[in-house]
Amino acid sequence: MNSQPLLEVEGLNAYYGGAHVLQNVSFALGEQALAIIGRNGMGKSTLCAAIMGISPPHVEGSIRVAGQEVVGMASHRIARLGVGFVPQGRRLFPSLSVDEHLRMAASGNGTRRWTISRVYELFPRLAERKRNGGAQLSGGEQQMLAIARALVTNPKLLVMDEPSEGLAPTIIELLIETFRKLEQEGLRILLIEQNLGVATALAERQLVMVAGEIATETTAKVLLADPELQRRYLGVEPVAH
């Protein structure tokens, strides 16, 4: 079995002008799903930008995907290494239909594990809405499309930035169930979240980000059982579980 982590971040610093946003961030993701949780403004989305090479800040340090350095690499090349991205806010094209979004993302791929027909099986609601434009979808349907768009690139690793943001609890439950299915099929997941319930439902391993640093590493079990830890690092009242 290959013991090399799928994703390794080491000594990562990121700057926007003079602002030092990420400070010496290091972690590795192997076979186990990983959640990075923290309040707004803690640097979580900057971490996603650095990993994906999308409008990146100035980055120093190392980010390796299956051993290959990706700092300075174009985002489309990072995607070809097997990294799919579900961005915060979905970033869909209002004028493109569901089907057009998926065909555009899937174009150019050879043998595909995740085909358009297969993501329609995963998300039957998208199949029903395949001719509708991105602006005509509900928030939950938009998030399904953002996930489906990432899946048809056939990633080994799925990076998700705040996937539960703005969604109703019933839709969040559906997405959690979907993510668990994907993980069972071998897809590795890096979840960036501020929703403690979602983060702990999807990953046992938890990294807490505070002011651009990994403040602590813990587990979902420990975090859920420690109200003081929740208040201190996340500024939230305890989650019923």
mmCIF file of C-alpha atoms in Angstrom:
data_model
loop_
_atom_site.group_PDB
_atom_site.id
_atom_site.type_symbol
_atom_site.label_atom_id
_atom_site.label_comp_id
_atom_site.label_asym_id
_atom_site.label_seq_id
_atom_site.Cartn_x
_atom_site.Cartn_y
_atom_site.Cartn_z
ATOM 1 C CA MET A 1 0.000 0.000 0.000
ATOM 2 C CA ASN A 2 1.284 3.484 -0.889
ATOM 3 C CA SER A 3 2.010 5.277 2.376
ATOM 4 C CA GLN A 4 2.562 8.655 0.682
ATOM 5 C CA PRO A 5 -0.133 11.179 1.687
ATOM 6 C CA LEU A 6 -2.417 12.301 -1.107
ATOM 7 C CA LEU A 7 -2.056 15.907 0.062
ATOM 8 C CA GLU A 8 0.840 17.359 2.065
ATOM 9 C CA VAL A 9 0.967 20.988 3.163
ATOM 10 C CA GLU A 10 4.191 22.009 4.852
ATOM 11 C CA GLY A 11 5.259 25.362 6.293
ATOM 12 C CA LEU A 12 2.658 27.211 4.220
ATOM 13 C CA ASN A 13 2.553 30.996 4.485
ATOM 14 C CA ALA A 14 0.260 33.161 2.389
ATOM 15 C CA TYR A 15 0.158 36.920 2.004
ATOM 16 C CA TYR A 16 -2.217 39.444 0.469
ATOM 17 C CA GLY A 17 0.058 42.446 0.143
ATOM 18 C CA GLY A 18 1.378 43.093 3.645
ATOM 19 C CA ALA A 19 -1.270 40.942 5.319
ATOM 20 C CA HIS A 20 0.136 37.620 6.554
ATOM 21 C CA VAL A 21 -2.986 35.467 6.220
ATOM 22 C CA LEU A 22 -1.693 31.875 6.573
ATOM 23 C CA GLN A 23 1.074 31.301 9.076
ATOM 24 C CA ASN A 24 3.202 28.162 8.898
ATOM 25 C CA VAL A 25 0.307 25.810 8.151
ATOM 26 C CA SER A 26 1.265 22.125 7.975
ATOM 27 C CA PHE A 27 -0.871 18.992 7.679
ATOM 28 C CA ALA A 28 -1.208 15.837 5.619
ATOM 29 C CA LEU A 29 -4.243 13.989 4.287
ATOM 30 C CA GLY A 30 -4.049 10.299 3.506
ATOM 31 C CA GLU A 31 -6.842 7.725 3.603
ATOM 32 C CA GLN A 32 -8.980 9.533 6.157
ATOM 33 C CA ALA A 33 -11.308 12.486 5.558
ATOM 34 C CA LEU A 34 -10.065 15.700 7.149
ATOM 35 C CA ALA A 35 -12.032 18.755 8.275
ATOM 36 C CA ILE A 36 -10.508 22.172 8.842
ATOM 37 C CA ILE A 37 -12.915 24.161 10.946
ATOM 38 C CA GLY A 38 -12.891 27.759 12.080
ATOM 39 C CA ARG A 39 -14.820 30.986 12.200
ATOM 40 C CA ASN A 40 -15.103 33.418 9.277
ATOM 41 C CA GLY A 41 -11.947 35.386 8.536
ATOM 42 C CA MET A 42 -9.565 32.765 9.890
ATOM 43 C CA GLY A 43 -7.873 32.033 6.542
ATOM 44 C CA LYS A 44 -9.770 28.909 5.478
ATOM 45 C CA SER A 45 -10.704 30.158 1.994
ATOM 46 C CA THR A 46 -7.165 31.461 1.480
ATOM 47 C CA LEU A 47 -5.957 27.927 2.180
ATOM 48 C CA CYS A 48 -8.299 26.620 -0.537
ATOM 49 C CA ALA A 49 -7.018 29.260 -2.974
ATOM 50 C CA ALA A 50 -3.429 28.281 -2.224
ATOM 51 C CA ILE A 51 -4.107 24.558 -2.714
ATOM 52 C CA MET A 52 -6.011 25.071 -5.961
ATOM 53 C CA GLY A 53 -3.890 27.862 -7.440
ATOM 54 C CA ILE A 54 -7.027 29.954 -8.039
ATOM 55 C CA SER A 55 -6.339 33.710 -7.864
ATOM 56 C CA PRO A 56 -3.687 32.751 -5.368
ATOM 57 C CA PRO A 57 -2.166 34.998 -2.741
ATOM 58 C CA HIS A 58 1.619 35.170 -2.538
ATOM 59 C CA VAL A 59 2.516 31.729 -1.222
ATOM 60 C CA GLU A 60 5.656 30.427 0.471
ATOM 61 C CA GLY A 61 6.130 26.832 1.572
ATOM 62 C CA SER A 62 5.132 23.530 0.041
ATOM 63 C CA ILE A 63 1.908 21.920 -1.183
ATOM 64 C CA ARG A 64 2.293 18.434 -2.647
ATOM 65 C CA VAL A 65 -0.356 16.320 -4.349
ATOM 66 C CA ALA A 66 0.676 12.643 -4.407
ATOM 67 C CA GLY A 67 4.247 13.832 -3.912
ATOM 68 C CA GLN A 68 4.218 16.446 -6.682
ATOM 69 C CA GLU A 69 4.829 20.078 -5.773
ATOM 70 C CA VAL A 70 1.976 22.330 -6.910
ATOM 71 C CA VAL A 71 2.947 25.749 -5.520
ATOM 72 C CA GLY A 72 3.120 28.017 -8.561
ATOM 73 C CA MET A 73 1.277 25.517 -10.755
ATOM 74 C CA ALA A 74 -1.734 26.628 -12.819
ATOM 75 C CA SER A 75 -5.098 25.588 -11.411
ATOM 76 C CA HIS A 76 -6.046 23.471 -14.448
ATOM 77 C CA ARG A 77 -2.849 21.441 -14.014
ATOM 78 C CA ILE A 78 -3.620 20.916 -10.328
ATOM 79 C CA ALA A 79 -7.085 19.681 -11.330
ATOM 80 C CA ARG A 80 -5.487 17.204 -13.754
ATOM 81 C CA LEU A 81 -3.503 15.745 -10.861
ATOM 82 C CA GLY A 82 -6.845 14.616 -9.432
ATOM 83 C CA VAL A 83 -7.963 17.502 -7.231
ATOM 84 C CA GLY A 84 -11.605 18.574 -7.522
ATOM 85 C CA PHE A 85 -12.860 21.804 -5.981
ATOM 86 C CA VAL A 86 -16.280 22.873 -4.720
ATOM 87 C CA PRO A 87 -15.885 26.617 -4.103
ATOM 88 C CA GLN A 88 -17.627 28.709 -1.503
ATOM 89 C CA GLY A 89 -20.667 30.332 -3.094
ATOM 90 C CA ARG A 90 -20.845 27.630 -5.848
ATOM 91 C CA ARG A 91 -19.677 30.005 -8.642
ATOM 92 C CA LEU A 92 -22.044 28.745 -11.297
ATOM 93 C CA PHE A 93 -22.788 30.393 -14.644
ATOM 94 C CA PRO A 94 -26.343 31.817 -14.508
ATOM 95 C CA SER A 95 -26.916 31.401 -18.255
ATOM 96 C CA LEU A 96 -25.611 27.820 -18.580
ATOM 97 C CA SER A 97 -27.945 24.885 -18.006
ATOM 98 C CA VAL A 98 -27.183 22.099 -15.544
ATOM 99 C CA ASP A 99 -26.261 19.827 -18.447
ATOM 100 C CA GLU A 100 -24.011 22.473 -20.037
ATOM 101 C CA HIS A 101 -22.134 22.962 -16.746
ATOM 102 C CA LEU A 102 -21.444 19.244 -16.528
ATOM 103 C CA ARG A 103 -20.485 18.809 -20.181
ATOM 104 C CA MET A 104 -18.065 21.695 -19.976
ATOM 105 C CA ALA A 105 -16.373 20.270 -16.869
ATOM 106 C CA ALA A 106 -16.248 16.720 -18.265
ATOM 107 C CA SER A 107 -14.888 17.649 -21.692
ATOM 108 C CA GLY A 108 -11.416 16.391 -22.508
ATOM 109 C CA ASN A 109 -11.444 13.515 -20.054
ATOM 110 C CA GLY A 110 -10.718 9.997 -21.257
ATOM 111 C CA THR A 111 -11.947 6.971 -19.337
ATOM 112 C CA ARG A 112 -14.207 8.335 -16.634
ATOM 113 C CA ARG A 113 -15.390 6.773 -13.427
ATOM 114 C CA TRP A 114 -17.769 9.657 -12.852
ATOM 115 C CA THR A 115 -19.823 10.258 -15.980
ATOM 116 C CA ILE A 116 -22.608 12.776 -16.383
ATOM 117 C CA SER A 117 -25.188 9.997 -16.279
ATOM 118 C CA ARG A 118 -23.698 8.721 -13.046
ATOM 119 C CA VAL A 119 -23.879 12.088 -11.299
ATOM 120 C CA TYR A 120 -27.503 12.307 -12.413
ATOM 121 C CA GLU A 121 -28.049 8.997 -10.618
ATOM 122 C CA LEU A 122 -26.346 10.441 -7.543
ATOM 123 C CA PHE A 123 -28.437 13.629 -7.722
ATOM 124 C CA PRO A 124 -31.800 12.762 -9.357
ATOM 125 C CA ARG A 125 -33.002 16.333 -8.780
ATOM 126 C CA LEU A 126 -30.310 17.578 -11.169
ATOM 127 C CA ALA A 127 -31.535 15.161 -13.830
ATOM 128 C CA GLU A 128 -35.002 16.659 -13.462
ATOM 129 C CA ARG A 129 -33.548 20.162 -13.805
ATOM 130 C CA LYS A 130 -30.925 19.436 -16.460
ATOM 131 C CA ARG A 131 -32.244 22.071 -18.866
ATOM 132 C CA ASN A 132 -32.548 24.788 -16.222
ATOM 133 C CA GLY A 133 -29.966 27.551 -15.911
ATOM 134 C CA GLY A 134 -27.793 28.000 -12.862
ATOM 135 C CA ALA A 135 -29.797 31.050 -11.762
ATOM 136 C CA GLN A 136 -33.040 29.039 -11.854
ATOM 137 C CA LEU A 137 -31.883 26.501 -9.265
ATOM 138 C CA SER A 138 -32.508 26.556 -5.528
ATOM 139 C CA GLY A 139 -29.542 26.889 -3.170
ATOM 140 C CA GLY A 140 -29.519 23.150 -2.558
ATOM 141 C CA GLU A 141 -29.695 22.361 -6.265
ATOM 142 C CA GLN A 142 -26.858 24.799 -6.954
ATOM 143 C CA GLN A 143 -24.700 23.051 -4.383
ATOM 144 C CA MET A 144 -25.519 19.652 -5.900
ATOM 145 C CA LEU A 145 -24.448 21.020 -9.280
ATOM 146 C CA ALA A 146 -21.205 22.435 -7.863
ATOM 147 C CA ILE A 147 -20.392 19.010 -6.399
ATOM 148 C CA ALA A 148 -21.428 17.183 -9.581
ATOM 149 C CA ARG A 149 -19.287 19.554 -11.664
ATOM 150 C CA ALA A 150 -16.271 18.641 -9.520
ATOM 151 C CA LEU A 151 -17.034 14.917 -9.684
ATOM 152 C CA VAL A 152 -17.108 14.742 -13.489
ATOM 153 C CA THR A 153 -13.457 15.833 -13.490
ATOM 154 C CA ASN A 154 -12.877 12.467 -11.769
ATOM 155 C CA PRO A 155 -10.856 13.638 -8.779
ATOM 156 C CA LYS A 156 -9.002 11.540 -6.230
ATOM 157 C CA LEU A 157 -9.328 14.368 -3.716
ATOM 158 C CA LEU A 158 -12.348 16.630 -3.291
ATOM 159 C CA VAL A 159 -11.683 20.002 -1.622
ATOM 160 C CA MET A 160 -14.889 21.657 -0.426
ATOM 161 C CA ASP A 161 -15.079 25.218 0.881
ATOM 162 C CA GLU A 162 -18.108 25.794 3.136
ATOM 163 C CA PRO A 163 -20.465 23.389 1.287
ATOM 164 C CA SER A 164 -23.248 23.781 3.858
ATOM 165 C CA GLU A 165 -23.355 27.587 3.699
ATOM 166 C CA GLY A 166 -26.886 28.955 3.347
ATOM 167 C CA LEU A 167 -28.557 25.558 3.043
ATOM 168 C CA ALA A 168 -31.611 24.237 4.859
ATOM 169 C CA PRO A 169 -31.003 21.465 7.422
ATOM 170 C CA THR A 170 -32.769 18.842 5.265
ATOM 171 C CA ILE A 171 -30.476 19.619 2.318
ATOM 172 C CA ILE A 172 -27.428 19.530 4.585
ATOM 173 C CA GLU A 173 -28.426 16.052 5.764
ATOM 174 C CA LEU A 174 -28.746 14.919 2.147
ATOM 175 C CA LEU A 175 -25.283 16.269 1.335
ATOM 176 C CA ILE A 176 -23.735 14.589 4.379
ATOM 177 C CA GLU A 177 -25.201 11.272 3.250
ATOM 178 C CA THR A 178 -23.848 11.880 -0.263
ATOM 179 C CA PHE A 179 -20.351 12.709 0.978
ATOM 180 C CA ARG A 180 -20.290 9.539 3.063
ATOM 181 C CA LYS A 181 -21.159 7.488 -0.030
ATOM 182 C CA LEU A 182 -18.369 9.169 -1.992
ATOM 183 C CA GLU A 183 -15.847 8.439 0.737
ATOM 184 C CA GLN A 184 -16.904 4.799 0.837
ATOM 185 C CA GLU A 185 -16.140 4.645 -2.891
ATOM 186 C CA GLY A 186 -12.585 5.807 -2.242
ATOM 187 C CA LEU A 187 -12.822 9.557 -2.811
ATOM 188 C CA ARG A 188 -10.724 11.457 -0.278
ATOM 189 C CA ILE A 189 -12.296 14.589 1.194
ATOM 190 C CA LEU A 190 -10.818 17.816 2.569
ATOM 191 C CA LEU A 191 -13.684 19.751 4.127
ATOM 192 C CA ILE A 192 -13.338 23.437 4.988
ATOM 193 C CA GLU A 193 -16.243 24.394 7.258
ATOM 194 C CA GLN A 194 -17.471 26.664 10.011
ATOM 195 C CA ASN A 195 -20.518 24.468 10.661
ATOM 196 C CA LEU A 196 -19.410 22.239 13.521
ATOM 197 C CA GLY A 197 -22.221 19.741 13.004
ATOM 198 C CA VAL A 198 -21.311 19.175 9.346
ATOM 199 C CA ALA A 199 -17.567 19.010 9.999
ATOM 200 C CA THR A 200 -17.897 16.451 12.775
ATOM 201 C CA ALA A 201 -20.425 14.373 10.818
ATOM 202 C CA LEU A 202 -18.060 13.992 7.865
ATOM 203 C CA ALA A 203 -14.611 13.678 9.410
ATOM 204 C CA GLU A 204 -13.289 12.210 12.630
ATOM 205 C CA ARG A 205 -10.019 14.099 12.237
ATOM 206 C CA GLN A 206 -10.423 17.824 12.917
ATOM 207 C CA LEU A 207 -7.992 20.718 12.547
ATOM 208 C CA VAL A 208 -9.053 24.017 14.124
ATOM 209 C CA MET A 209 -7.846 27.157 12.327
ATOM 210 C CA VAL A 210 -7.515 30.394 14.281
ATOM 211 C CA ALA A 211 -6.040 33.585 12.791
ATOM 212 C CA GLY A 212 -4.345 31.752 9.930
ATOM 213 C CA GLU A 213 -2.764 29.062 12.066
ATOM 214 C CA ILE A 214 -3.671 25.482 12.935
ATOM 215 C CA ALA A 215 -4.431 26.075 16.606
ATOM 216 C CA THR A 216 -5.033 22.439 17.491
ATOM 217 C CA GLU A 217 -5.696 18.997 16.052
ATOM 218 C CA THR A 218 -8.447 16.967 17.643
ATOM 219 C CA THR A 219 -11.196 14.502 16.795
ATOM 220 C CA ALA A 220 -14.903 14.899 16.181
ATOM 221 C CA LYS A 221 -15.609 12.871 19.313
ATOM 222 C CA VAL A 222 -13.434 15.054 21.533
ATOM 223 C CA LEU A 223 -14.674 18.306 19.994
ATOM 224 C CA LEU A 224 -18.331 17.401 20.373
ATOM 225 C CA ALA A 225 -17.790 16.364 23.979
ATOM 226 C CA ASP A 226 -15.949 19.544 25.005
ATOM 227 C CA PRO A 227 -18.172 22.662 25.122
ATOM 228 C CA GLU A 228 -15.273 24.798 26.348
ATOM 229 C CA LEU A 229 -13.165 23.796 23.334
ATOM 230 C CA GLN A 230 -16.048 24.745 21.063
ATOM 231 C CA ARG A 231 -16.413 28.162 22.683
ATOM 232 C CA ARG A 232 -12.702 28.925 22.864
ATOM 233 C CA TYR A 233 -11.779 28.088 19.288
ATOM 234 C CA LEU A 234 -15.028 28.434 17.372
ATOM 235 C CA GLY A 235 -17.031 30.953 19.380
ATOM 236 C CA VAL A 236 -20.106 28.741 19.221
ATOM 237 C CA GLU A 237 -22.472 27.303 21.737
ATOM 238 C CA PRO A 238 -22.245 23.498 22.090
ATOM 239 C CA VAL A 239 -23.769 21.414 19.299
ATOM 240 C CA ALA A 240 -26.410 18.895 20.270
ATOM 241 C CA HIS A 241 -25.330 15.481 18.996
#
